[in-house]
Short mmCIF file of C-alpha atoms in Angstrom, two decimals:
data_model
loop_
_atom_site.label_atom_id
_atom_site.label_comp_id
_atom_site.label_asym_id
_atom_site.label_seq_id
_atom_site.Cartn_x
_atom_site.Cartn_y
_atom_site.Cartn_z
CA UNK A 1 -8.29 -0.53 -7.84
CA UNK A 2 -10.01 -1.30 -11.16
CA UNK A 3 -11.56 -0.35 -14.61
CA UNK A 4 -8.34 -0.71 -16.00
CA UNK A 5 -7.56 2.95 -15.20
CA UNK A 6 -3.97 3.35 -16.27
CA UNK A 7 -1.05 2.37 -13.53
CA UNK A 8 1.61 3.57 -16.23
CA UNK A 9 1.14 4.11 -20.12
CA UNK A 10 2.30 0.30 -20.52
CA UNK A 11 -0.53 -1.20 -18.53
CA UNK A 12 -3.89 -1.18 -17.32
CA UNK A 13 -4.44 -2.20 -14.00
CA UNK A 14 -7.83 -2.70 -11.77
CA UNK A 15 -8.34 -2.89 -8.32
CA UNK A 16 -8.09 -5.83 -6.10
CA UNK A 17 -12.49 -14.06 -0.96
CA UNK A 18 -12.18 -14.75 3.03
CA UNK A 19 -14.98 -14.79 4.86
CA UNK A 20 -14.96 -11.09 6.76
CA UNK A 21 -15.63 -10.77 9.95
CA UNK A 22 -16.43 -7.69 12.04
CA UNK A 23 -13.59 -5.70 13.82
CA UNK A 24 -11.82 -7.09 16.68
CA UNK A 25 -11.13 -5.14 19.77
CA UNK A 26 -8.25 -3.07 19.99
CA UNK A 27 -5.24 -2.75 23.22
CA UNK A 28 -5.27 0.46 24.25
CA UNK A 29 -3.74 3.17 22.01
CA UNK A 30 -3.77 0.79 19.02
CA UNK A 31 -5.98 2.41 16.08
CA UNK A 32 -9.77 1.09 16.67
CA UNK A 33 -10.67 0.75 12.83
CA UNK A 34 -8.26 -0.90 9.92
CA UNK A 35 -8.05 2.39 7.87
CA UNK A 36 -5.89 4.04 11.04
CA UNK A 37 -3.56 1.74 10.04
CA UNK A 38 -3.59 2.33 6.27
CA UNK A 39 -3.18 6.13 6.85
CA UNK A 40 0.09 7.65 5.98
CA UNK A 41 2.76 7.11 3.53
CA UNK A 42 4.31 3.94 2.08
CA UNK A 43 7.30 2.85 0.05
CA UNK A 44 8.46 -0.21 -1.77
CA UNK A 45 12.01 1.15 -2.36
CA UNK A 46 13.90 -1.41 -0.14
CA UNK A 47 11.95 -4.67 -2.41
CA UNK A 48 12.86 -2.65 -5.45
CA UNK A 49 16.35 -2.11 -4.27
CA UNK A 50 17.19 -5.64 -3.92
CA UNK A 51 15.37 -6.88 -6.63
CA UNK A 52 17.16 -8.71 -9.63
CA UNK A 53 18.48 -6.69 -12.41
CA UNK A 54 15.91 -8.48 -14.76
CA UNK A 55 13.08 -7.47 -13.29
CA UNK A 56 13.41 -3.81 -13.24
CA UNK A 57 11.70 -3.25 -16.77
CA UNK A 58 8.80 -1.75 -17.79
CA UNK A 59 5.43 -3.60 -17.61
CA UNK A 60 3.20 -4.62 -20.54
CA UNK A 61 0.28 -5.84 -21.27
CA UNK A 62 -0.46 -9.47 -20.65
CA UNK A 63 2.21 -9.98 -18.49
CA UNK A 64 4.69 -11.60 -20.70
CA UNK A 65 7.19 -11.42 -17.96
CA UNK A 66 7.72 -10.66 -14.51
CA UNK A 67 8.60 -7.27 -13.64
CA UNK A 68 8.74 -4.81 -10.61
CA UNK A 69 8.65 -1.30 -10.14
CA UNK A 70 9.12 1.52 -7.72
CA UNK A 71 6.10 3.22 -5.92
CA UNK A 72 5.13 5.53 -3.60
CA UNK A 73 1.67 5.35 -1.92
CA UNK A 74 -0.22 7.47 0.35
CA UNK A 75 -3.36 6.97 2.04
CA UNK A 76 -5.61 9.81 3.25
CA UNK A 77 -8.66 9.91 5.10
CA UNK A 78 -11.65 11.71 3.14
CA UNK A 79 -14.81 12.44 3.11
CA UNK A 80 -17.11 11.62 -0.09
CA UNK A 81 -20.62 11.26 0.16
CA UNK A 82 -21.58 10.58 -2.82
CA UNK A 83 -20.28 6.84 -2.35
CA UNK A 84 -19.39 6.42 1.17
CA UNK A 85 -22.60 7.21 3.72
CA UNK A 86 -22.44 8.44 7.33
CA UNK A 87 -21.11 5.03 8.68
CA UNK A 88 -18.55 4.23 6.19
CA UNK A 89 -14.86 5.38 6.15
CA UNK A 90 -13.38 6.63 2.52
CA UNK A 91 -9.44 6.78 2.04
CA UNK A 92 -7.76 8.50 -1.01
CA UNK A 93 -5.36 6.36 -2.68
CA UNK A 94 -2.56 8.14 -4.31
CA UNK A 95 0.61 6.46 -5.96
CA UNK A 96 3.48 7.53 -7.15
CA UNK A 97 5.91 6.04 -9.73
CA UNK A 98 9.85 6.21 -8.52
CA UNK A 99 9.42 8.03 -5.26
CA UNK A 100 7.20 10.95 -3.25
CA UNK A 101 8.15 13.47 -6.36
CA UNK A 102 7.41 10.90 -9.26
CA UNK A 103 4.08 11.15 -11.53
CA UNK A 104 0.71 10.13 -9.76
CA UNK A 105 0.61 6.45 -11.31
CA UNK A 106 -2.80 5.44 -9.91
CA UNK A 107 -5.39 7.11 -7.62
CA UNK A 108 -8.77 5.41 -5.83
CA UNK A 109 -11.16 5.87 -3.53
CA UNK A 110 -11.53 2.95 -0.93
CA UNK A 111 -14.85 2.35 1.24
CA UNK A 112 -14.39 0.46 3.98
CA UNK A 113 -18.28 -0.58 5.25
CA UNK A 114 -20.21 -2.54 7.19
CA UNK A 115 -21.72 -5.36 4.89
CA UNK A 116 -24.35 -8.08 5.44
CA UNK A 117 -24.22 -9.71 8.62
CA UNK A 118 -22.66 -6.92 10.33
CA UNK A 119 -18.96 -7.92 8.61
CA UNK A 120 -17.17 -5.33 6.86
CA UNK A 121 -16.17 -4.77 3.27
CA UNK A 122 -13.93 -2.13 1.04
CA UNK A 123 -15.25 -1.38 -2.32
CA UNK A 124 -12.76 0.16 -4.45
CA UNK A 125 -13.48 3.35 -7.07
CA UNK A 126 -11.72 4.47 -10.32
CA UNK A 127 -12.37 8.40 -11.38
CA UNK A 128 -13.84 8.73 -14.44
CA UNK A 129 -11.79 11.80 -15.10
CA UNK A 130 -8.99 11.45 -12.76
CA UNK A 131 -6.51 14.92 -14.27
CA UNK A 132 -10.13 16.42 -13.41
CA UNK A 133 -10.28 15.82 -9.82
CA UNK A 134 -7.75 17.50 -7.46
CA UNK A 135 -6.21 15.51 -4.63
CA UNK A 136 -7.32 17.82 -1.95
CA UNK A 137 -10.33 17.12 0.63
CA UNK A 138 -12.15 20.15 -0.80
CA UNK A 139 -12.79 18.62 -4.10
CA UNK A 140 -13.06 15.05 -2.94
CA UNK A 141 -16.27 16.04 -0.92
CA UNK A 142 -18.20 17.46 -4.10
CA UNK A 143 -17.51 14.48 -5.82
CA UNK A 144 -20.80 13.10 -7.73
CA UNK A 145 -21.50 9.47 -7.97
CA UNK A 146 -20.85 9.71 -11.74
CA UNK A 147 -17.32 11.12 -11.26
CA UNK A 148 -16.67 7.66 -9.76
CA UNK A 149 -16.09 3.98 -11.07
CA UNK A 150 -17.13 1.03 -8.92
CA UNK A 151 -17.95 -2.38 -9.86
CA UNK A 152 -20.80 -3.02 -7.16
CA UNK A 153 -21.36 -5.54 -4.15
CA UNK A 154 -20.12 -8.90 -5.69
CA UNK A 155 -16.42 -7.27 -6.21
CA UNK A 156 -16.65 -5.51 -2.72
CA UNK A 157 -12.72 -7.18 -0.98
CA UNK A 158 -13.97 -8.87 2.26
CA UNK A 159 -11.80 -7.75 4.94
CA UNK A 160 -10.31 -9.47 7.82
CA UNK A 161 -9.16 -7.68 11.19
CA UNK A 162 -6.65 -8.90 13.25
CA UNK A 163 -4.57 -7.20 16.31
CA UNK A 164 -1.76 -5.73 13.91
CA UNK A 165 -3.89 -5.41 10.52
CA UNK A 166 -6.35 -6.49 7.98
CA UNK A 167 -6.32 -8.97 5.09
CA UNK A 168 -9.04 -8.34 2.38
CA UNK A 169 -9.76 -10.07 -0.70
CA UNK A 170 -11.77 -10.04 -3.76
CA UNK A 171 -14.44 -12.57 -4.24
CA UNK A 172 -14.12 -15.14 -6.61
CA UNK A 173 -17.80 -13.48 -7.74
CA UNK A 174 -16.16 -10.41 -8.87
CA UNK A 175 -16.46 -10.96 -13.02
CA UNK A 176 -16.37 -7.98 -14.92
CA UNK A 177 -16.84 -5.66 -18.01
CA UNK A 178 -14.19 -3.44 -18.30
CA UNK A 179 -14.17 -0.09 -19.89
CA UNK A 180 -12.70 -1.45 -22.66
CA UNK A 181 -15.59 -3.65 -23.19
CA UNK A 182 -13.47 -6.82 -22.31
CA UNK A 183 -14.82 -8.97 -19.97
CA UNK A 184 -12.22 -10.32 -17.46
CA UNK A 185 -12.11 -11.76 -13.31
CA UNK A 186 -10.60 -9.63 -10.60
CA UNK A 187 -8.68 -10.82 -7.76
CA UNK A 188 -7.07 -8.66 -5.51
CA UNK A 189 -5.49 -9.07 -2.08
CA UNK A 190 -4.09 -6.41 0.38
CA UNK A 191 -2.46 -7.55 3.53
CA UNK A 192 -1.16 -4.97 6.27
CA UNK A 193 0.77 -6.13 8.97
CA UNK A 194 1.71 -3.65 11.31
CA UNK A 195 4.44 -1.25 9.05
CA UNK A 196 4.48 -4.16 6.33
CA UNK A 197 1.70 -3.93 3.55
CA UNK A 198 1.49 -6.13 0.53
CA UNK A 199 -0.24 -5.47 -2.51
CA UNK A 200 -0.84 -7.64 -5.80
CA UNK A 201 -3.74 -7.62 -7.96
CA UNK A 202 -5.20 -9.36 -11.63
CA UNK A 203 -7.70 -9.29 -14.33
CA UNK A 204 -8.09 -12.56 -16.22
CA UNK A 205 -9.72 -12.94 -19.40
CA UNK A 206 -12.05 -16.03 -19.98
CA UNK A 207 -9.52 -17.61 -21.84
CA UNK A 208 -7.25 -17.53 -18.56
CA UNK A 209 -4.42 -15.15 -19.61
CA UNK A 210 -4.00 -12.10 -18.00
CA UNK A 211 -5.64 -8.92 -18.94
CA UNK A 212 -2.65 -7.43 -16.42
CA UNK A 213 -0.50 -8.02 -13.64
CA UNK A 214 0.43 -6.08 -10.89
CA UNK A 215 3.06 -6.21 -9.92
CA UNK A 216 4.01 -8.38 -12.83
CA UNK A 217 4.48 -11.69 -10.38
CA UNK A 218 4.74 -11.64 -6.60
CA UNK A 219 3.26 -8.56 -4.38
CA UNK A 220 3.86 -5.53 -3.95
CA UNK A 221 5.91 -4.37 -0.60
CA UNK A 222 5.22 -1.85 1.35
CA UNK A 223 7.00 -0.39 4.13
CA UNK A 224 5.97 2.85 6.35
CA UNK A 225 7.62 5.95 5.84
CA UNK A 226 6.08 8.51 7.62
CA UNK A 227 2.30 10.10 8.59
#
């Protein structure tokens, strides 16, 4: 999620507060932590499917108007240790634009962590270099903390368990200076629900328009698709 690493060439796009608590108990069989559940592939090609003519454009910067494209996501469990230490869980996040074979629209690294008072927290990472950095474990692992982009504790999403998911959120704390030097507020929210996910995300300048929108109004949706 953030640093307003490129989703497409028309917009910039950052990562994505409830109070977190710490993980509930699982029934037997269910995953034990929230990033089993994240793992696999996703698809939002049945929400862009019957979506409105109009709002299959291209996005652009501001948001002038509300828009929704296709993407493909996949979530991968890694190790990198030069952000996420021995008790913290670190997932790849790879998109795609228009399907499994489109161009890699966005990549992150997401920590999931124990935070104070024992409730846990996701801090999101842009690369610095990101055509640098193959998607492979292998080269994940020797990543150095400078190949990375994080914004620090007071943007870290508080995350919320529940028997079929998570919610997490950015803080309202989370103010930032972009790589472009603007400064702008992040607010993020990802909600997975058993095979549903939703994803939506903003940056807003101190002025209150948007620095970007994604999805340009609404969320994201997600569906399963396979491991």
């Amino acid at each position: 999620m953030a640093g307003e690493a490129p989703i497409t060439k028309a917009r910039r796009a950052a990562a994505v507060g409830l109070i977190g608590v710490g993980l509930v108990a699982a029934a037997p069989g269910a995953p034990s932590h929230p990033v089993e559940r994240l793992l696999g592939s996703w698809d939002n090609a049945a929400q862009f499917a019957a979506a409105p003519l109009a709002l299959k454009r291209p996005p652009a910067a501001g948001a002038p108007y509300p828009w929704l494209d296709r993407q493909h996501a996949r979530f991968a469990l890694v190790d990198v240790p030069a952000v996420a230490g021995p008790d913290a869980r670190a997932v790849h996040v790879e998109w795609r634009a228009g399907g499994p074979e489109g161009p890699v629209s966005r990549r992150r690294v997401w920590v999931f962590r124990t935070g104070p008072g024992g409730r846990l927290v996701m801090d999101f990472y842009s690369f610095t270099n990101p055509e640098g950095v193959a998607a492979d474990a292998g080269a994940l692992v020797r990543l150095a903390a400078a190949d990375l982009f994080g914004y620090g504790p007071l943007c870290a999403l508080a995350v919320e368990t529940s028997a079929s998911g998570f919610v997490a959120e950015i803080p309202e704390t989370c103010t930032i200076t972009a790589r472009s030097g603007r400064t702008m507020r992040l607010s993020a929210r990802i909600v997975l629900e058993g095979d549903a996910l939703r994803y939506e995300e903003a940056g807003r300048l101190p002025d209150g328009t948007y620095a970007f929108l994604v999805p340009g109004g609404g969320a994201y949706r997600f569906v399963r698709v396979g491991p």
